[in-house]
Backbone as a printed PyTorch tensor [residue, N CA C, xyz], in Angstrom:
tensor([[[-43.1310,  60.0410, 137.1890],
         [-42.6990,  58.6590, 137.0880],
         [-41.1820,  58.6160, 137.2980]],

        [[-40.7390,  57.7560, 138.2090],
         [-39.3050,  57.6380, 138.4650],
         [-38.6220,  56.8930, 137.3130]],

        [[-37.3010,  57.0460, 137.1750],
         [-36.5980,  56.3200, 136.1110],
         [-36.7750,  54.8020, 136.2030]],

        [[-36.7960,  54.2560, 137.4090],
         [-36.9600,  52.8010, 137.5490],
         [-38.3670,  52.3580, 137.1520]],

        [[-39.3660,  53.1400, 137.4810],
         [-40.7320,  52.7880, 137.0680],
         [-40.8600,  52.9170, 135.5520]],

        [[-40.2270,  53.9200, 134.9680],
         [-40.2320,  54.0450, 133.5010],
         [-39.5570,  52.8350, 132.8640]],

        [[-38.4340,  52.3930, 133.4420],
         [-37.7390,  51.2030, 132.9480],
         [-38.6610,  49.9870, 133.0180]],

        [[-39.3320,  49.8020, 134.1540],
         [-40.2200,  48.6440, 134.3070],
         [-41.4210,  48.7260, 133.3710]],

        [[-41.8970,  49.9210, 133.0990],
         [-42.9880,  50.0870, 132.1330],
         [-42.5350,  49.6100, 130.7550]],

        [[-41.3170,  49.9670, 130.3620],
         [-40.7630,  49.4860, 129.0850],
         [-40.5840,  47.9700, 129.1090]],

        [[-40.1340,  47.4430, 130.2470],
         [-39.9160,  46.0030, 130.3940],
         [-41.2200,  45.2340, 130.1920]],

        [[-42.2880,  45.6540, 130.8550],
         [-43.5880,  44.9790, 130.7060],
         [-44.1190,  45.1130, 129.2820]],

        [[-43.9170,  46.2700, 128.6790],
         [-44.3740,  46.4670, 127.3080],
         [-43.6630,  45.4920, 126.3650]],

        [[-42.3520,  45.3810, 126.4870],
         [-41.5850,  44.4570, 125.6440],
         [-41.9870,  43.0120, 125.9250]],

        [[-42.1690,  42.6770, 127.1900],
         [-42.5740,  41.3200, 127.5880],
         [-43.8970,  40.9430, 126.9260]],

        [[-44.8660,  41.8220, 127.0220],
         [-46.1960,  41.5230, 126.4860],
         [-46.2410,  41.5270, 124.9610]],

        [[-45.3210,  42.2430, 124.3240],
         [-45.2360,  42.2380, 122.8600],
         [-44.4040,  41.0680, 122.3390]],

        [[-43.7240,  40.3620, 123.2460],
         [-42.8590,  39.2680, 122.8240],
         [-41.5670,  39.7490, 122.1780]],

        [[-41.1230,  40.9540, 122.5290],
         [-39.9170,  41.5450, 121.9570],
         [-38.7430,  41.2950, 122.9050]],

        [[-38.0820,  40.1370, 122.7320],
         [-37.0210,  39.7740, 123.6670],
         [-35.8730,  40.7720, 123.6500]],

        [[-35.4900,  41.2750, 122.4890],
         [-34.3570,  42.2000, 122.4280],
         [-34.6280,  43.4710, 123.2300]],

        [[-35.8300,  44.0300, 123.1150],
         [-36.1890,  45.2140, 123.9070],
         [-36.2620,  44.8610, 125.3900]],

        [[-36.7700,  43.6740, 125.7020],
         [-36.8390,  43.1860, 127.0780],
         [-35.4250,  43.0560, 127.6550]],

        [[-34.5460,  42.3910, 126.9120],
         [-33.1820,  42.1430, 127.3820],
         [-32.3930,  43.4340, 127.5620]],

        [[-32.7310,  44.4750, 126.8110],
         [-32.0320,  45.7540, 126.9290],
         [-32.1970,  46.3690, 128.3140]],

        [[-33.2230,  45.9540, 129.0460],
         [-33.4860,  46.4940, 130.3840],
         [-32.8780,  45.6250, 131.4860]],

        [[-32.2050,  44.5280, 131.1080],
         [-31.6800,  43.5700, 132.0740],
         [-30.1770,  43.7000, 132.2600]],

        [[-29.7190,  43.5050, 133.4900],
         [-28.3040,  43.3650, 133.7710],
         [-27.8240,  42.0680, 133.1070]],

        [[-26.6050,  42.0130, 132.5670],
         [-26.1400,  40.7830, 131.9110],
         [-26.2050,  39.5420, 132.8010]],

        [[-26.1000,  39.7180, 134.1170],
         [-26.1570,  38.5890, 135.0500],
         [-27.5190,  38.4960, 135.7420]],

        [[-28.5690,  38.9250, 135.0720],
         [-29.9130,  38.9330, 135.6560],
         [-30.2570,  37.5750, 136.2760]],

        [[-30.9890,  37.6120, 137.3680],
         [-31.4290,  36.4210, 138.1050],
         [-32.9530,  36.4610, 138.1180]],

        [[-33.5930,  35.4600, 137.4870],
         [-35.0310,  35.4920, 137.2070],
         [-35.6740,  34.1830, 137.6390]],

        [[-36.8950,  34.1980, 138.1680],
         [-37.5390,  32.9420, 138.5620],
         [-37.9710,  32.1140, 137.3470]],

        [[-37.7600,  30.8040, 137.4400],
         [-38.2040,  29.8710, 136.4000],
         [-39.5270,  29.2750, 136.8560]],

        [[-40.6240,  29.8380, 136.3670],
         [-41.9450,  29.3630, 136.7680],
         [-42.3330,  28.0690, 136.0660]],

        [[-41.5690,  27.6500, 135.0870],
         [-41.8830,  26.4150, 134.3680],
         [-41.2160,  25.2270, 135.0440]],

        [[-39.8990,  25.3000, 135.2240],
         [-39.1600,  24.1670, 135.7680],
         [-38.7570,  24.3190, 137.2150]],

        [[-39.0150,  25.4870, 137.7880],
         [-38.5780,  25.7440, 139.1520],
         [-37.1440,  26.2520, 139.1560]],

        [[-36.7270,  26.8050, 140.2480],
         [-35.3740,  27.3310, 140.3520],
         [-35.2620,  28.7220, 139.7620]],

        [[-34.0630,  29.0380, 139.3010],
         [-33.7650,  30.3760, 138.8030],
         [-33.0820,  30.2790, 137.4390]],

        [[-33.2700,  31.3060, 136.6350],
         [-32.5980,  31.4640, 135.3520],
         [-31.6100,  32.6140, 135.5430]],

        [[-30.3340,  32.3900, 135.2170],
         [-29.3140,  33.4090, 135.4600],
         [-28.6090,  33.7600, 134.1520]],

        [[-28.6010,  35.0420, 133.8370],
         [-27.9270,  35.5460, 132.6470],
         [-28.8850,  35.7690, 131.4910]],

        [[-28.5430,  36.7360, 130.6450],
         [-29.4220,  37.1130, 129.5310],
         [-29.5770,  35.9730, 128.5310]],

        [[-28.5030,  35.2540, 128.2220],
         [-28.6290,  34.1570, 127.2510],
         [-29.4870,  33.0270, 127.8060]],

        [[-29.3830,  32.7500, 129.1000],
         [-30.2650,  31.7570, 129.7250],
         [-31.7100,  32.2410, 129.6780]],

        [[-31.9020,  33.5590, 129.8270],
         [-33.2510,  34.1290, 129.7180],
         [-33.8000,  33.9470, 128.3040]],

        [[-32.9430,  34.0990, 127.3000],
         [-33.3720,  33.9170, 125.9080],
         [-33.8810,  32.4790, 125.7060]],

        [[-33.1420,  31.4960, 126.2200],
         [-33.5480,  30.0910, 126.1010],
         [-34.8380,  29.8380, 126.8780]],

        [[-34.9470,  30.4130, 128.0750],
         [-36.1560,  30.2680, 128.8890],
         [-37.3590,  30.8620, 128.1660]],

        [[-37.1710,  32.0390, 127.5870],
         [-38.2350,  32.7370, 126.8550],
         [-38.7310,  31.8580, 125.7110]],

        [[-37.7940,  31.2870, 124.9370],
         [-38.1670,  30.4310, 123.8040],
         [-38.9140,  29.1860, 124.2810]],

        [[-38.4540,  28.5890, 125.3720],
         [-39.1310,  27.4130, 125.9290],
         [-40.5480,  27.7690, 126.3650]],

        [[-40.6810,  28.8590, 127.0820],
         [-41.9930,  29.2920, 127.5630],
         [-42.9420,  29.5630, 126.4050]],

        [[-42.4440,  30.2590, 125.3750],
         [-43.2960,  30.5880, 124.2330],
         [-43.7310,  29.3590, 123.4530]],

        [[-43.0080,  28.2620, 123.5860],
         [-43.4120,  27.0160, 122.9480],
         [-44.4660,  26.2620, 123.7290]],

        [[-44.7860,  26.7520, 124.9420],
         [-45.7360,  26.0610, 125.8150],
         [-46.9810,  26.8830, 126.1320]],

        [[-46.7870,  28.1530, 126.4450],
         [-47.8790,  29.0090, 126.9110],
         [-47.6440,  30.4420, 126.4510]],

        [[-48.6800,  31.2550, 126.6040],
         [-48.5810,  32.6970, 126.3600],
         [-48.9040,  33.3880, 127.6790]],

        [[-47.9350,  34.1210, 128.1970],
         [-48.1020,  34.8070, 129.4770],
         [-48.1510,  36.3090, 129.2170]],

        [[-49.1180,  36.9720, 129.8230],
         [-49.1870,  38.4310, 129.7780],
         [-49.2230,  38.9470, 131.2050]],

        [[-48.5310,  40.0350, 131.4370],
         [-48.4640,  40.6290, 132.7650],
         [-48.8120,  42.1110, 132.6520]],

        [[-49.8800,  42.5020, 133.3180],
         [-50.3350,  43.8940, 133.2820],
         [-50.0510,  44.5470, 134.6320]],

        [[-49.0940,  45.4730, 134.6770],
         [-48.8170,  46.1400, 135.9470],
         [-49.9940,  47.0120, 136.3710]],

        [[-50.3610,  46.8890, 137.6490],
         [-51.4820,  47.6650, 138.1850],
         [-51.0110,  48.7750, 139.1140]],

        [[-49.9100,  48.5190, 139.8340],
         [-49.4210,  49.5070, 140.7990],
         [-47.9270,  49.2970, 141.0310]],

        [[-47.1790,  50.3820, 141.0030],
         [-45.7440,  50.3600, 141.2750],
         [-45.5080,  50.9930, 142.6460]],

        [[-44.6620,  50.3610, 143.4650],
         [-44.3140,  50.9020, 144.7720],
         [-42.8040,  50.8260, 144.9420]],

        [[-42.1710,  51.9660, 145.1880],
         [-40.7390,  51.9810, 145.4630],
         [-40.5630,  51.6290, 146.9360]],

        [[-39.8070,  50.5700, 147.2040],
         [-39.5750,  50.1070, 148.5710],
         [-38.4180,  50.8750, 149.2030]],

        [[-38.3450,  50.8370, 150.5330],
         [-37.3220,  51.5920, 151.2570],
         [-35.9060,  51.2200, 150.8460]],

        [[-35.6970,  49.9610, 150.4440],
         [-34.3540,  49.5080, 150.0740],
         [-34.0160,  49.7660, 148.6040]],

        [[-34.9100,  50.4620, 147.8760],
         [-34.6520,  50.8030, 146.4850],
         [-35.2400,  49.8370, 145.4720]],

        [[-35.6650,  48.6610, 145.9420],
         [-36.3360,  47.7440, 145.0240],
         [-37.6910,  48.3290, 144.6580]],

        [[-38.2970,  47.7900, 143.6030],
         [-39.6270,  48.2320, 143.2000],
         [-40.5490,  47.0260, 143.1970]],

        [[-41.6860,  47.1880, 143.8520],
         [-42.7250,  46.1660, 143.9170],
         [-43.8090,  46.5270, 142.9070]],

        [[-44.2230,  45.5350, 142.1190],
         [-45.2420,  45.7790, 141.1020],
         [-46.3930,  44.8020, 141.3090]],

        [[-47.5690,  45.3310, 141.6530],
         [-48.7830,  44.5100, 141.7010],
         [-49.1900,  44.2740, 140.2540]],

        [[-49.3150,  43.0130, 139.8830],
         [-49.4790,  42.6380, 138.4830],
         [-50.6340,  41.6730, 138.3030]],

        [[-51.4460,  41.9010, 137.2670],
         [-52.4430,  40.9130, 136.8540],
         [-51.7710,  40.0520, 135.7920]],

        [[-51.6160,  38.7750, 136.0930],
         [-50.9000,  37.8620, 135.2010],
         [-51.8700,  36.8280, 134.6440]],

        [[-51.9360,  36.7450, 133.3160],
         [-52.7800,  35.7390, 132.6680],
         [-51.9040,  34.7770, 131.8840]],

        [[-52.3110,  33.5140, 131.9060],
         [-51.6000,  32.4670, 131.1740],
         [-52.6170,  31.7580, 130.2930]],

        [[-52.3110,  31.6920, 128.9930],
         [-53.1520,  30.9850, 128.0240],
         [-52.3350,  29.8660, 127.3940]],

        [[-53.0070,  28.7730, 127.0220],
         [-52.2930,  27.7520, 126.2650],
         [-52.1330,  28.2370, 124.8350]],

        [[-51.4520,  27.4590, 124.0130],
         [-51.1610,  27.9090, 122.6480],
         [-52.4030,  28.0080, 121.7770]],

        [[-53.4990,  27.3600, 122.1940],
         [-54.7610,  27.4690, 121.4630],
         [-55.5930,  28.6580, 121.9370]],

        [[-55.0920,  29.3810, 122.9410],
         [-55.7790,  30.5650, 123.4340],
         [-56.6790,  30.3340, 124.6320]],

        [[-56.7240,  29.1210, 125.1430],
         [-57.5700,  28.8160, 126.3020],
         [-56.9160,  29.3390, 127.5870]],

        [[-57.7090,  30.0260, 128.3980],
         [-57.2090,  30.5950, 129.6470],
         [-56.8810,  29.4920, 130.6450]],

        [[-55.6580,  29.4960, 131.1460],
         [-55.2380,  28.5550, 132.1830],
         [-55.2210,  29.2110, 133.5580]],

        [[-54.8370,  30.4760, 133.5900],
         [-54.6830,  31.1430, 134.8780],
         [-54.8900,  32.6410, 134.7050]],

        [[-55.5410,  33.2390, 135.6850],
         [-55.7190,  34.6860, 135.7440],
         [-55.5750,  35.0490, 137.2120]],

        [[-54.4380,  35.6180, 137.5740],
         [-54.1850,  35.8590, 138.9890],
         [-53.4430,  37.1740, 139.1960]],

        [[-53.5000,  37.6350, 140.4210],
         [-52.7590,  38.8260, 140.8130],
         [-51.5440,  38.3740, 141.6110]],

        [[-50.3870,  38.8270, 141.1950],
         [-49.1400,  38.5060, 141.8810],
         [-48.3350,  39.7850, 142.0420]],

        [[-47.3460,  39.7090, 142.9050],
         [-46.4620,  40.8520, 143.1080],
         [-45.0790,  40.4720, 142.5930]],

        [[-44.5440,  41.3020, 141.7260],
         [-43.1800,  41.1440, 141.2300],
         [-42.2980,  42.1360, 141.9880]],

        [[-41.1860,  41.6560, 142.5080],
         [-40.2470,  42.5090, 143.2320],
         [-38.9650,  42.5910, 142.4050]],

        [[-38.5890,  43.7990, 142.0110],
         [-37.4220,  44.0100, 141.1550],
         [-36.2770,  44.6340, 141.9400]],

        [[-35.0890,  44.0750, 141.7260],
         [-33.8380,  44.6060, 142.2630],
         [-33.0430,  45.1490, 141.0790]],

        [[-32.2760,  46.1910, 141.3100],
         [-31.5630,  46.8600, 140.2270],
         [-30.0610,  46.8700, 140.4710]],

        [[-29.3250,  46.8250, 139.3790],
         [-27.8810,  47.0550, 139.3670],
         [-27.6740,  48.2090, 138.4060]],

        [[-27.3580,  49.3720, 138.9390],
         [-27.2610,  50.5530, 138.0860],
         [-28.6130,  50.8650, 137.4730]],

        [[-28.6560,  50.9460, 136.1650],
         [-29.8830,  51.3090, 135.4500],
         [-30.6050,  50.1050, 134.8570]],

        [[-30.2820,  48.9060, 135.3220],
         [-30.9080,  47.7050, 134.7630],
         [-31.4440,  46.7960, 135.8620]],

        [[-32.3910,  45.9460, 135.4730],
         [-32.9510,  44.9590, 136.3990],
         [-31.9280,  43.8480, 136.6040]],

        [[-31.5980,  43.5640, 137.8660],
         [-30.6540,  42.4880, 138.1610],
         [-31.3360,  41.2490, 138.7370]],

        [[-32.5520,  41.4100, 139.2440],
         [-33.2570,  40.2710, 139.8400],
         [-34.7520,  40.5600, 139.8720]],

        [[-35.5220,  39.4890, 139.6740],
         [-36.9740,  39.5760, 139.8550],
         [-37.4080,  38.4040, 140.7150]],

        [[-38.2650,  38.6960, 141.6780],
         [-38.8610,  37.6750, 142.5340],
         [-40.3680,  37.7960, 142.4360]],

        [[-41.0470,  36.6820, 142.6390],
         [-42.5060,  36.6640, 142.5900],
         [-43.0390,  36.3310, 143.9700]],

        [[-43.9690,  37.1500, 144.4270],
         [-44.6680,  36.9160, 145.6810],
         [-46.1110,  36.6370, 145.3040]],

        [[-46.6180,  35.4910, 145.6950],
         [-47.9490,  35.0670, 145.2540],
         [-49.0820,  35.9230, 145.8070]],

        [[-48.9240,  36.4190, 147.0220],
         [-49.9830,  37.2410, 147.6110],
         [-49.6040,  38.7040, 147.5180]],

        [[-50.5760,  39.5360, 147.1870],
         [-50.2900,  40.9590, 147.0150],
         [-49.9200,  41.6610, 148.3150]],

        [[-50.2750,  41.0920, 149.4690],
         [-49.9650,  41.7640, 150.7270],
         [-48.5820,  41.3890, 151.2550]],

        [[-47.8230,  40.5630, 150.5210],
         [-46.4650,  40.2060, 150.9160],
         [-45.4790,  41.0200, 150.0910]],

        [[-44.3840,  41.4030, 150.6900],
         [-43.3350,  42.0960, 149.9160],
         [-41.9950,  41.9360, 150.5740]]])
């Protein structure tokens, strides 16, 4: 397992446990993240904290990585099974998406979502 894949494994584990501090420890301070709720992008760890709190007040999202691929440019593509439940536990969405991670040093600096697994 490469160091970046190990980092992403920790990131998904923290994400699914709802442990923002462990999640944020893997992020560059100026992280750039997609806002799947309001559209656009969330930039910076503190903005991510606010986004996380907003999301947790609306839905429960779990992301299970299925396959990691190191791309030629150093980014890592992760085929992910993503489920979304409402706060009462009712399933809203169960889909496969691809997350593309960019790194700054030893931390995630950007994440992009590709809806189809064959796109990267």
